[in-house]
XYZ file of C-alpha atoms in Angstrom:
317
model
C 13.587 -36.056 5.688
C 13.644 -33.853 2.604
C 15.110 -30.443 1.835
C 12.528 -28.814 -0.399
C 13.671 -25.725 -2.303
C 11.105 -23.506 -4.004
C 12.445 -20.952 -6.478
C 10.042 -18.269 -7.678
C 11.281 -16.262 -10.661
C 9.091 -13.212 -10.973
C 9.237 -10.142 -13.150
C 10.962 -7.955 -10.572
C 12.703 -10.372 -8.210
C 13.709 -13.991 -7.805
C 13.159 -15.642 -4.447
C 14.031 -18.957 -2.875
C 12.705 -20.659 0.222
C 14.216 -23.902 1.483
C 12.198 -25.982 3.937
C 13.324 -29.095 5.796
C 10.359 -31.454 5.739
C 10.128 -34.286 8.257
C 8.548 -37.628 7.449
C 5.442 -36.690 9.442
C 4.798 -33.654 7.253
C 6.061 -30.988 9.656
C 8.644 -28.524 8.388
C 11.163 -25.847 9.318
C 12.399 -22.988 7.139
C 16.107 -23.472 6.417
C 16.815 -20.467 4.187
C 15.100 -17.527 2.506
C 16.792 -15.579 -0.265
C 15.754 -12.719 -2.538
C 17.471 -10.862 -5.364
C 16.095 -8.001 -7.461
C 16.720 -8.912 -11.090
C 14.130 -6.850 -13.029
C 13.691 -9.634 -15.559
C 10.832 -7.792 -17.276
C 12.835 -4.586 -17.711
C 12.624 -3.111 -21.227
C 10.802 -6.118 -22.668
C 8.792 -3.698 -24.767
C 5.825 -4.483 -26.962
C 7.808 -7.335 -28.536
C 8.029 -9.036 -25.099
C 11.715 -9.930 -25.435
C 13.790 -10.711 -22.347
C 16.812 -8.424 -22.539
C 20.450 -9.609 -22.246
C 21.257 -7.545 -19.134
C 18.152 -8.764 -17.334
C 18.938 -12.361 -18.292
C 22.507 -12.043 -16.966
C 21.285 -10.595 -13.652
C 18.877 -13.490 -13.309
C 21.486 -16.140 -14.133
C 23.888 -14.650 -11.566
C 21.154 -14.663 -8.902
C 20.306 -18.295 -9.652
C 23.995 -19.214 -9.418
C 24.035 -17.659 -5.957
C 21.013 -19.747 -4.966
C 22.711 -22.869 -6.300
C 25.690 -22.303 -4.017
C 23.278 -22.527 -1.099
C 21.072 -25.485 -2.032
C 23.840 -27.596 -3.571
C 25.289 -28.117 -0.086
C 22.128 -29.880 1.080
C 21.348 -33.578 0.880
C 17.954 -35.186 0.176
C 17.210 -32.191 -2.024
C 14.085 -31.613 -4.111
C 13.821 -28.451 -6.217
C 10.659 -26.891 -7.589
C 11.537 -23.872 -9.714
C 8.749 -21.848 -11.321
C 8.644 -18.754 -13.506
C 5.720 -16.375 -13.772
C 4.606 -13.415 -15.887
C 7.844 -12.166 -17.466
C 8.919 -15.591 -18.744
C 5.318 -16.526 -19.461
C 4.989 -13.574 -21.843
C 8.487 -13.702 -23.347
C 8.813 -14.460 -27.046
C 12.345 -15.770 -26.375
C 11.122 -18.008 -23.586
C 12.575 -21.230 -25.003
C 16.052 -19.773 -25.368
C 15.951 -18.455 -21.818
C 14.819 -21.792 -20.371
C 17.631 -23.564 -22.231
C 20.123 -21.065 -20.813
C 18.896 -21.712 -17.264
C 19.109 -25.461 -17.817
C 22.652 -25.319 -19.218
C 24.057 -22.788 -16.740
C 22.223 -23.751 -13.560
C 21.102 -27.323 -14.195
C 17.457 -26.894 -13.214
C 14.254 -27.239 -15.190
C 12.399 -23.960 -14.836
C 8.650 -24.541 -15.043
C 6.585 -21.746 -16.566
C 3.265 -21.795 -14.762
C 0.040 -20.270 -16.042
C -1.437 -17.149 -14.499
C -4.382 -19.079 -13.105
C -2.038 -21.647 -11.539
C -0.069 -18.820 -9.974
C -3.296 -17.359 -8.595
C -4.304 -20.742 -7.163
C -0.968 -21.136 -5.353
C -1.462 -17.636 -3.938
C -4.815 -18.764 -2.576
C -3.320 -21.880 -0.990
C -0.518 -19.892 0.614
C -2.949 -17.358 2.049
C -5.728 -19.727 3.108
C -3.360 -22.021 4.995
C -1.995 -19.164 7.103
C -4.741 -16.527 7.436
C -8.513 -16.498 7.961
C -9.761 -16.124 4.400
C -13.347 -17.373 4.442
C -14.687 -14.505 2.351
C -12.517 -11.931 0.637
C -10.616 -10.850 -2.434
C -6.917 -11.680 -2.702
C -4.660 -9.534 -4.890
C -1.036 -10.347 -5.622
C 0.613 -7.484 -7.480
C 3.860 -8.549 -9.110
C 6.169 -6.891 -11.596
C 4.300 -7.770 -14.793
C 0.954 -9.142 -13.642
C -1.608 -9.121 -10.877
C -3.482 -12.178 -9.689
C -6.950 -11.697 -8.220
C -8.859 -14.428 -6.400
C -12.431 -14.238 -5.132
C -12.906 -16.438 -2.065
C -16.427 -17.278 -0.909
C -17.306 -19.615 1.945
C -13.698 -20.703 2.253
C -13.331 -21.788 -1.385
C -12.065 -20.263 -4.618
C -15.047 -18.858 -6.486
C -13.142 -17.224 -9.359
C -9.565 -16.302 -10.155
C -7.676 -14.473 -12.878
C -4.238 -13.188 -13.837
C -4.151 -9.827 -15.590
C -1.144 -8.072 -17.207
C -0.899 -5.123 -14.826
C 2.139 -5.038 -12.565
C 4.448 -2.578 -10.855
C 7.081 -2.636 -13.607
C 4.703 -2.689 -16.570
C 2.431 0.099 -15.310
C 5.343 2.293 -14.219
C 6.951 1.905 -17.624
C 3.792 2.272 -19.702
C 2.684 5.475 -17.961
C 6.047 7.039 -17.078
C 5.621 6.729 -13.308
C 9.235 5.998 -12.368
C 10.278 9.487 -11.248
C 8.151 12.618 -10.964
C 4.617 11.737 -11.957
C 2.120 13.998 -13.660
C -1.570 14.067 -12.852
C -2.246 13.206 -16.478
C -0.198 10.001 -16.423
C -1.620 8.857 -13.065
C -5.113 9.493 -14.414
C -4.367 7.518 -17.603
C -2.979 4.614 -15.561
C -6.011 4.543 -13.298
C -8.453 4.621 -16.212
C -6.507 1.786 -17.855
C -6.595 -0.426 -14.760
C -10.196 0.431 -13.909
C -11.360 -0.624 -17.380
C -9.663 -3.979 -16.871
C -11.441 -4.433 -13.547
C -14.759 -3.601 -15.206
C -14.147 -6.325 -17.789
C -13.885 -9.018 -15.088
C -17.562 -9.928 -14.796
C -17.380 -11.726 -11.441
C -15.309 -9.126 -9.624
C -18.333 -7.184 -8.371
C -19.300 -10.294 -6.397
C -16.535 -9.198 -4.039
C -18.355 -5.967 -3.199
C -17.681 -4.856 0.413
C -15.483 -7.887 1.126
C -12.108 -7.421 2.830
C -9.050 -7.489 0.616
C -5.928 -9.539 1.274
C -2.812 -8.081 -0.317
C 0.441 -9.796 -1.182
C 3.356 -9.077 -3.452
C 6.155 -6.596 -2.844
C 4.238 -3.429 -3.675
C 1.293 -4.248 -1.434
C 3.532 -5.317 1.431
C 5.345 -1.996 1.114
C 2.121 -0.273 2.158
C 2.153 -2.168 5.437
C 5.853 -1.524 6.040
C 5.464 2.224 5.479
C 2.574 2.346 7.932
C 4.336 0.302 10.602
C 7.457 2.464 10.336
C 5.361 5.629 10.534
C 3.671 4.377 13.709
C 6.965 3.200 15.231
C 5.742 -0.360 15.594
C 8.254 -3.017 16.552
C 9.229 -5.666 13.980
C 8.293 -3.463 11.044
C 8.721 -6.347 8.593
C 6.359 -8.593 10.555
C 3.281 -7.731 8.512
C 1.551 -11.113 8.135
C -2.029 -10.533 9.233
C -1.518 -6.795 9.665
C -4.530 -4.670 8.684
C -5.022 -1.135 7.402
C -8.091 0.991 6.761
C -8.736 2.528 3.363
C -8.181 6.097 4.566
C -4.647 5.231 5.734
C -3.854 3.632 2.379
C -5.217 6.554 0.368
C -3.238 9.016 2.493
C -0.038 7.024 1.939
C -0.596 6.872 -1.821
C -1.276 10.601 -1.944
C 2.095 11.280 -0.310
C 3.991 8.869 -2.555
C 2.698 10.296 -5.832
C 3.755 13.772 -4.720
C 7.402 12.627 -4.487
C 10.074 11.975 -7.089
C 12.162 8.798 -7.123
C 14.937 10.123 -4.871
C 12.426 11.351 -2.304
C 10.687 7.964 -2.288
C 14.001 6.236 -1.574
C 14.145 8.110 1.724
C 10.689 6.985 2.878
C 11.036 4.407 5.686
C 9.518 1.145 4.447
C 10.227 1.657 0.737
C 13.122 -0.422 -0.539
C 15.415 1.707 -2.692
C 15.158 -0.929 -5.432
C 11.399 -0.370 -5.531
C 11.288 3.438 -5.498
C 10.809 3.737 -9.264
C 8.005 1.166 -9.513
C 6.048 1.718 -6.306
C 3.529 4.151 -7.835
C 2.591 1.680 -10.571
C 2.650 -1.126 -8.023
C 0.111 0.521 -5.721
C -2.421 1.594 -8.346
C -4.095 -1.860 -8.684
C -4.806 -2.281 -4.959
C -5.893 1.353 -4.541
C -8.381 1.007 -7.386
C -9.533 -2.461 -6.328
C -10.431 -1.231 -2.858
C -12.352 1.651 -4.408
C -14.004 -0.545 -7.054
C -15.239 -3.022 -4.434
C -15.974 -0.369 -1.818
C -13.778 -2.274 0.621
C -12.778 -0.403 3.757
C -9.806 -2.510 4.880
C -6.959 -4.678 3.720
C -5.069 -7.494 5.424
C -1.505 -8.241 4.358
C 0.014 -11.647 3.735
C 3.632 -12.700 3.432
C 2.485 -16.143 2.281
C 1.751 -16.655 -1.380
C 3.103 -18.588 -4.333
C 6.102 -20.245 -2.674
C 4.133 -21.194 0.411
C 1.322 -22.526 -1.755
C 3.772 -24.833 -3.524
C 5.201 -25.906 -0.152
C 1.764 -26.736 1.256
C 0.971 -28.725 -1.885
C 4.170 -30.722 -1.303
C 3.300 -31.286 2.360
C -0.134 -32.541 1.381
C 1.388 -34.993 -1.108
C 3.807 -36.325 1.521
C 1.039 -36.801 4.077
C -1.170 -38.590 1.556
C 1.710 -40.866 0.528
C 2.357 -41.764 4.160
C -1.330 -42.535 4.693
C -1.362 -44.879 1.686
C 1.780 -46.639 2.931
C 0.166 -47.237 6.304
C -3.002 -48.572 4.690
C -0.984 -50.994 2.556
C 1.188 -52.280 5.414
């Protein structure tokens, strides 16, 4: 038996999932934790992690440590994504995490992040042909899946925090700034040569901003278990209508919308622009939502390794 903790330090939040893995490769979820830390806040053009953001992150990790340190047979896999990946003071931050928390934080590449997203989705949802988009705080990962396999994948520096900051979308938004943001993102999509191969394919959305779309819709339709969105689908007209309403509101008004976390009210406009434009760019008429992504992809990789090790042991005995 092994307690396997996966820590995912993103640009907007840090999350932890602890799974108890049996010797036969089956598992149960022991704990799930999330803290909003806004690690990418005010990084600026110099891409420097700011002291306040670092302190928030360290405090969140200390809280996680209080939970996993009580477990035996513990294995920790801690990864950091776009904010730390881009940071010019990355080394100093990693040393701080090591000294204060005692864990080695692994900075994974954008393509590795995208691959783990694919694994997490493909192991839990039908994803034979489609385009996966994971919109985070400082980046978006896009994966083209054809015939059940990864055809192409990419990580691009457009996220909910970065777009909202760059185009002043945190509070009341002007038509000019929304237009500038959309042109900016659309040009990036046009530069990805293989993306048009996903024309008319369904889109699978993950990441906090995309999941918020599903939560808003489920609340609006009074569906039970509003947070149970794994596999939930929406048509493009519903998504466009929701976006139209959100951009007409200021930050305080967005906080009152059922389904929007108050911590996300100032970055939700920037967070929704990539998926809105991707659906339009690929002429896709529907989206399916996934709650499985990076952390689940790492877990499934671990399960596969355990199963393969057990097979080898049996062959050698």
